[in-house]
Amino acid sequence: MAQIDWDSLGFDAYRTRTVVLAHYRDGAWSDIELTETFSFTIDPFMQGLHYAISCFEGLKAFRQKDGGIAIFRPDKNAARMARSARFLGLPEPSEEMFIKMCELCVKNNLEFLPPYGHQASMYLRPLLFAPHPQMQLVPYPEVILAVMCAPAGSYYGAHLRSAAAVIPGDFDRAAPKGTGSYKLSANYAGTFVPYKIAHEQGYAELLYLNSATREFVDEFGSSNFFGIKEGNKYVTPLSDSVLPSITNLTLQEVAADFGMTVEKRPIPLDELAEFSEAGGCGTAVVITPMSHIDIKPVLREPLVTRSFRYEPDGAVGPVCTKLYKQITGIQFGELEDTHGWCHKI
Ligand SMILES: *Cc1c(COP(=O)(O)O)cnc(C)c1O
């Protein structure tokens, strides 16, 4: 195997060694299997493909300072996948099985786990999908849970560098009482084209508003929104159509540990002008501080009707820096894990 350059990892699909699989059919889970073939045989009529009966998770394993290995808060991902599965009418993997499969994925791909000291980690991607061939629109009690992994640097290539975001006036992400709060594969389909247009215009992120009234901030395409106000307030949206991010939850707890006030409530669009820092948060990125957020009535067109300015391009504010250092310090075992977030394997 070619030597991996741990310092130049991005965030991408990767052909590692082993995929961990379990199959639920006839009312029971199979034994957990390890496969190195790196391909699935699927029925062309499978529901997962035709109707997006599929959900996933994302979490990370770290080689820590003391040489040990820890997965960050896998119990939270297990619970969230169970919730997504219930929404889709699929059998739920138990927390115990979910965590065991994640552990096996790390242990059987150890050569892809970045060593301590490169700010890199192993991204774990559990995928739960319906393999059953069926045209009817009814849930069928059969699923495959596959856990795969990839060595990961940070999503944007470098570490904690600010990026620009755009609020598209002509695209929505999730309907009220729809699928937005579940980690469904389907939620991503509608973001590909707007992301492509945004990237062509130099925006790294899309910030979606609540689709019912377009008066409040919901979240970025694949990460939650937070803003910092008056130096010591962490504000993040309360909305039925936002995905409950585990990184956001962790940041709220870290902010509270720092004595900051945490506000989880609807954020009116105008309030974007009142934050000193604003960022996106998610497992892949941890934090992406925003340099500015533009509003465009039509994403494809050049007209910007309003622009909220935070950090100069590339710069990062003090609160984002402090929160980021705390969370990554705990993940790499450099700071005391007082909340018991690191699941050692
Ligand atoms: C996964 C995801 C996030 C981030 O959740 P984390 O648990 O922090 O990784 C945010 N928004 C969307 C839409 C997501 O799918």
Coordinates of C-alpha atoms and ligand atoms in Angstrom, one line a residue:
M1 CA 0.0 0.0 0.0
A2 CA 1.3 3.5 -0.9
Q3 CA 2.2 5.6 2.1
I4 CA -0.7 8.0 2.9
D5 CA 0.2 11.6 3.3
W6 CA -1.6 12.3 6.6
D7 CA -1.1 16.1 6.3
S8 CA -2.9 16.5 3.0
L9 CA -6.0 14.5 3.5
G10 CA -9.3 16.1 2.5
F11 CA -12.7 14.6 3.1
D12 CA -13.6 12.1 0.4
A13 CA -14.6 8.6 -0.5
Y14 CA -11.6 6.3 0.0
R15 CA -11.0 2.7 -0.8
T16 CA -9.9 1.2 2.6
R17 CA -9.8 -2.5 3.3
T18 CA -12.9 -3.6 5.1
V19 CA -16.6 -2.8 5.1
V20 CA -18.7 -4.1 8.0
L21 CA -22.1 -5.4 7.2
A22 CA -25.3 -6.7 8.9
H23 CA -28.4 -7.8 7.1
Y24 CA -31.9 -7.7 8.7
R25 CA -34.4 -10.1 7.1
D26 CA -37.1 -12.6 8.3
G27 CA -37.3 -10.7 11.5
A28 CA -33.7 -11.0 12.7
W29 CA -30.3 -9.5 12.2
S30 CA -27.6 -11.7 10.6
D31 CA -24.2 -12.1 12.2
I32 CA -21.9 -9.1 11.6
E33 CA -19.8 -9.8 8.5
L34 CA -16.5 -8.3 7.3
T35 CA -16.0 -7.9 3.6
E36 CA -13.0 -6.8 1.6
T37 CA -14.6 -7.0 -1.9
F38 CA -15.7 -3.4 -1.6
S39 CA -18.8 -3.8 -3.7
F40 CA -22.5 -4.7 -3.2
T41 CA -24.7 -6.9 -5.3
I42 CA -28.0 -5.3 -5.5
D43 CA -31.4 -5.9 -7.1
P44 CA -32.2 -3.3 -9.8
F45 CA -35.6 -2.9 -8.3
M46 CA -34.3 -2.2 -4.8
Q47 CA -36.3 0.4 -2.9
G48 CA -33.2 2.1 -1.5
L49 CA -32.4 3.2 -5.1
H50 CA -35.8 4.0 -6.5
Y51 CA -37.4 5.7 -3.5
A52 CA -34.4 6.8 -1.4
I53 CA -35.3 4.5 1.4
S54 CA -31.9 5.1 2.9
C55 CA -30.3 7.0 5.8
F56 CA -26.8 7.5 7.1
E57 CA -24.6 8.7 9.9
G58 CA -21.2 10.3 10.2
L59 CA -18.8 10.1 13.1
K60 CA -15.1 10.1 13.8
A61 CA -12.5 7.9 15.4
F62 CA -9.3 9.5 16.7
R63 CA -5.8 8.2 17.5
Q64 CA -5.3 10.1 20.8
K65 CA -2.2 11.6 22.4
D66 CA -1.7 8.5 24.7
G67 CA -1.8 6.2 21.8
G68 CA -5.3 4.9 22.5
I69 CA -8.2 5.1 20.0
A70 CA -11.5 6.8 20.7
I71 CA -14.8 7.2 18.8
F72 CA -16.5 10.4 19.5
R73 CA -20.1 10.1 21.0
P74 CA -21.2 7.0 19.0
D75 CA -24.2 6.6 21.3
K76 CA -25.6 9.8 19.9
N77 CA -25.2 8.7 16.3
A78 CA -26.7 5.3 17.1
A79 CA -29.8 7.0 18.6
R80 CA -30.1 9.3 15.6
M81 CA -29.9 6.5 13.1
A82 CA -32.6 4.6 15.0
R83 CA -34.8 7.7 14.7
S84 CA -34.1 8.0 11.0
A85 CA -34.9 4.3 10.5
R86 CA -38.2 4.6 12.4
F87 CA -39.1 7.5 10.2
L88 CA -38.5 5.4 7.1
G89 CA -40.4 2.4 8.6
L90 CA -37.3 0.3 8.7
P91 CA -35.9 -2.0 11.4
E92 CA -33.6 -0.1 13.8
P93 CA -30.1 -1.3 14.7
S94 CA -29.6 -1.4 18.4
E95 CA -27.1 1.0 20.0
E96 CA -24.9 -2.0 21.0
M97 CA -24.8 -3.4 17.4
F98 CA -24.2 0.1 15.9
I99 CA -21.3 0.8 18.2
K100 CA -19.8 -2.7 17.8
M101 CA -19.9 -2.4 14.0
C102 CA -18.2 1.0 14.2
E103 CA -15.5 -0.5 16.4
L104 CA -15.0 -3.4 14.0
C105 CA -14.7 -0.9 11.1
V106 CA -11.9 0.9 12.9
K107 CA -10.1 -2.2 14.0
N108 CA -10.2 -3.8 10.6
N109 CA -8.9 -0.6 8.8
L110 CA -6.3 0.4 11.3
E111 CA -3.7 1.2 8.7
F112 CA -6.0 4.0 7.5
L113 CA -6.4 5.6 11.0
P114 CA -4.2 8.7 11.0
P115 CA -1.5 8.7 13.6
Y116 CA -1.7 11.3 16.4
G117 CA -0.3 14.7 15.6
H118 CA -1.6 15.3 12.1
Q119 CA -5.0 16.9 13.1
A120 CA -6.5 14.1 11.0
S121 CA -9.0 11.4 12.0
M122 CA -10.9 8.4 10.6
Y123 CA -14.4 9.3 9.4
L124 CA -17.0 6.5 9.9
R125 CA -20.0 6.3 7.6
P126 CA -22.8 3.9 8.6
L127 CA -25.4 3.5 5.8
L128 CA -28.8 1.9 6.4
F129 CA -30.8 1.1 3.2
A130 CA -33.6 -1.0 1.9
P131 CA -32.3 -3.7 -0.5
H132 CA -35.7 -5.2 -1.1
P133 CA -37.0 -5.2 -4.7
Q134 CA -40.5 -3.7 -4.5
M135 CA -42.5 -1.2 -6.6
Q136 CA -45.2 -0.6 -4.0
L137 CA -44.8 2.3 -1.7
V138 CA -44.8 0.4 1.6
P139 CA -42.0 -0.3 4.0
Y140 CA -40.6 -3.7 3.8
P141 CA -38.8 -5.1 6.9
E142 CA -35.4 -5.8 5.3
V143 CA -32.3 -3.6 5.6
I144 CA -28.6 -3.7 5.2
L145 CA -26.4 -1.7 7.6
A146 CA -23.0 -1.1 6.1
V147 CA -20.2 0.7 8.0
M148 CA -17.4 2.0 5.9
C149 CA -14.6 4.5 6.7
A150 CA -12.2 7.0 5.2
P151 CA -9.2 8.8 6.6
A152 CA -10.1 12.4 6.8
G153 CA -8.3 15.8 7.2
S154 CA -10.8 18.6 7.4
Y155 CA -13.6 19.1 4.9
Y156 CA -12.2 22.3 3.3
G157 CA -8.6 21.0 3.1
A158 CA -7.1 23.3 5.7
H159 CA -7.9 23.8 9.4
L160 CA -10.3 26.4 10.6
R161 CA -10.2 28.9 7.8
S162 CA -13.2 31.1 7.2
A163 CA -15.4 30.6 4.2
A164 CA -18.3 32.5 2.5
A165 CA -21.9 31.4 2.4
V166 CA -24.9 32.4 0.4
I167 CA -28.7 32.4 1.2
P168 CA -30.4 31.3 -2.0
G169 CA -33.8 33.0 -2.5
D170 CA -34.9 30.3 -5.0
F171 CA -34.0 27.0 -3.2
D172 CA -35.3 25.4 -0.1
R173 CA -33.9 22.4 1.8
A174 CA -36.7 21.0 3.9
A175 CA -40.4 21.4 4.4
P176 CA -42.0 22.0 7.8
K177 CA -42.9 18.6 9.3
G178 CA -41.0 17.0 6.5
T179 CA -37.8 15.0 6.4
G180 CA -35.3 17.8 7.3
S181 CA -34.7 16.7 10.9
Y182 CA -33.8 13.1 9.9
K183 CA -30.5 12.1 8.4
L184 CA -31.9 10.8 5.1
S185 CA -30.0 10.4 1.9
A186 CA -32.9 12.0 0.2
N187 CA -32.3 15.3 1.9
Y188 CA -29.1 15.8 0.1
A189 CA -30.4 15.2 -3.5
G190 CA -31.9 18.7 -3.7
T191 CA -28.7 20.4 -2.6
F192 CA -26.4 19.2 -5.3
V193 CA -27.3 21.7 -8.0
P194 CA -27.5 24.7 -5.7
Y195 CA -24.1 23.7 -4.2
K196 CA -22.6 23.5 -7.6
I197 CA -23.9 27.0 -8.5
A198 CA -22.7 28.4 -5.2
H199 CA -19.3 26.8 -5.5
E200 CA -18.9 28.3 -9.0
Q201 CA -19.5 31.7 -7.4
G202 CA -16.9 31.2 -4.7
Y203 CA -19.3 30.3 -1.9
A204 CA -18.4 27.3 0.2
E205 CA -21.7 27.0 1.8
L206 CA -25.5 27.4 1.3
L207 CA -27.5 28.8 4.2
Y208 CA -31.1 27.7 4.0
L209 CA -34.0 29.6 5.6
N210 CA -37.2 28.0 7.0
S211 CA -39.2 27.2 3.9
A212 CA -42.6 28.1 5.3
T213 CA -42.0 31.8 5.8
R214 CA -38.4 32.4 4.9
E215 CA -38.1 34.6 7.9
F216 CA -35.7 32.5 10.0
V217 CA -32.3 30.8 9.6
D218 CA -32.5 27.0 9.4
E219 CA -29.1 25.5 8.6
F220 CA -26.4 25.1 6.0
G221 CA -26.7 22.3 3.5
S222 CA -24.8 19.8 5.6
S223 CA -24.0 21.6 8.8
N224 CA -25.9 23.5 11.5
F225 CA -25.7 27.3 12.0
F226 CA -24.5 29.1 15.1
G227 CA -23.8 32.7 15.8
I228 CA -21.9 34.5 18.6
K229 CA -23.3 37.6 20.1
E230 CA -22.1 40.1 22.7
G231 CA -19.0 38.0 23.2
N232 CA -20.6 35.4 25.4
K233 CA -23.8 34.2 23.8
Y234 CA -24.0 31.1 21.6
V235 CA -27.2 31.2 19.5
T236 CA -28.4 28.4 17.3
P237 CA -31.8 27.8 15.6
L238 CA -34.7 25.9 17.1
S239 CA -36.5 24.5 14.1
D240 CA -38.4 21.3 13.2
S241 CA -36.6 21.2 9.9
V242 CA -33.0 21.3 11.2
L243 CA -31.0 18.1 11.5
P244 CA -30.0 17.7 15.2
S245 CA -26.2 18.0 14.9
I246 CA -24.1 16.2 17.5
T247 CA -21.3 18.7 16.9
N248 CA -23.8 21.5 17.7
L249 CA -24.9 19.8 20.8
T250 CA -21.3 19.4 21.9
L251 CA -20.5 23.0 21.1
Q252 CA -23.5 24.1 23.2
E253 CA -22.1 22.0 26.1
V254 CA -18.6 23.4 25.6
A255 CA -19.9 26.9 25.4
A256 CA -21.9 26.4 28.7
D257 CA -18.7 25.0 30.3
F258 CA -17.0 28.3 29.3
G259 CA -19.7 30.2 31.1
M260 CA -21.4 31.3 27.9
T261 CA -25.1 31.7 27.6
V262 CA -26.6 29.2 25.1
E263 CA -29.8 30.2 23.3
K264 CA -31.7 27.7 21.1
R265 CA -34.5 29.6 19.5
P266 CA -35.7 30.8 16.1
I267 CA -33.2 33.2 14.6
P268 CA -34.8 36.0 12.5
L269 CA -32.9 36.7 9.3
D270 CA -32.2 40.3 10.4
E271 CA -30.4 39.0 13.5
L272 CA -27.5 37.9 11.2
A273 CA -26.4 41.5 11.4
E274 CA -26.0 41.3 15.2
F275 CA -23.5 38.4 15.4
S276 CA -19.8 39.1 15.8
E277 CA -19.0 35.6 14.5
A278 CA -21.1 33.0 12.7
G279 CA -20.2 29.5 11.7
G280 CA -21.3 26.1 10.5
C281 CA -20.8 23.0 12.6
G282 CA -20.7 19.3 11.8
T283 CA -18.6 16.2 12.3
A284 CA -16.7 16.6 9.1
V285 CA -15.8 20.3 9.6
V286 CA -16.2 20.7 13.3
I287 CA -16.5 24.5 12.7
T288 CA -16.5 26.5 9.5
P289 CA -16.3 30.2 10.5
M290 CA -18.1 32.4 8.0
S291 CA -16.3 35.4 6.5
H292 CA -19.6 36.7 5.2
I293 CA -23.1 35.6 4.3
D294 CA -24.8 37.1 1.2
I295 CA -28.4 37.0 0.2
K296 CA -29.2 36.4 -3.4
P297 CA -32.8 36.4 -4.6
V298 CA -31.8 34.2 -7.6
L299 CA -28.7 32.0 -6.9
R300 CA -27.6 31.9 -10.5
E301 CA -27.7 35.7 -10.9
P302 CA -25.0 38.1 -9.7
L303 CA -27.4 40.4 -7.7
V304 CA -26.6 40.4 -3.9
T305 CA -29.3 42.2 -2.0
R306 CA -27.7 42.1 1.4
S307 CA -24.4 41.0 2.9
F308 CA -23.6 40.2 6.5
R309 CA -19.9 40.6 7.3
Y310 CA -18.0 38.7 10.0
E311 CA -14.3 37.9 9.6
P312 CA -12.0 39.0 6.8
D313 CA -11.4 36.2 4.3
G314 CA -9.4 33.4 6.0
A315 CA -9.4 34.9 9.5
V316 CA -11.1 33.3 12.4
G317 CA -12.8 34.9 15.4
P318 CA -11.8 34.4 19.0
V319 CA -14.8 32.5 20.1
C320 CA -14.8 30.1 17.2
T321 CA -11.1 29.5 17.8
K322 CA -11.7 28.8 21.5
L323 CA -14.6 26.4 20.9
Y324 CA -12.7 24.6 18.2
K325 CA -9.6 24.1 20.3
Q326 CA -11.6 22.8 23.2
I327 CA -13.6 20.2 21.2
T328 CA -10.6 19.0 19.1
G329 CA -8.5 18.9 22.3
I330 CA -11.0 16.6 23.9
Q331 CA -11.2 14.4 20.7
F332 CA -7.4 14.0 20.5
G333 CA -7.1 13.2 24.2
E334 CA -5.1 16.4 25.0
L335 CA -7.8 17.9 27.3
E336 CA -9.7 16.1 30.0
D337 CA -12.9 14.4 28.7
T338 CA -15.1 15.5 31.7
H339 CA -18.3 14.6 29.9
G340 CA -17.3 11.1 28.9
W341 CA -17.6 11.8 25.2
C342 CA -14.7 9.7 24.0
H343 CA -15.7 6.0 23.6
K344 CA -12.4 4.1 23.9
I345 CA -11.8 1.0 21.9
Ligands
LIG1 C1 -25.1 15.4 9.5 C2 -25.7 16.7 9.3 C3 -25.3 17.8 10.1 C4 -24.2 17.7 11.2 O1 -24.5 16.8 12.2 P1 -23.2 16.2 13.1 O2 -23.9 15.2 13.9 O3 -22.7 17.4 13.8 O4 -22.2 15.7 12.1 C5 -25.9 19.0 9.9 N1 -26.9 19.2 9.0 C6 -27.2 18.2 8.2 C7 -28.3 18.5 7.1 C8 -26.6 16.9 8.3 O5 -27.0 15.9 7.5

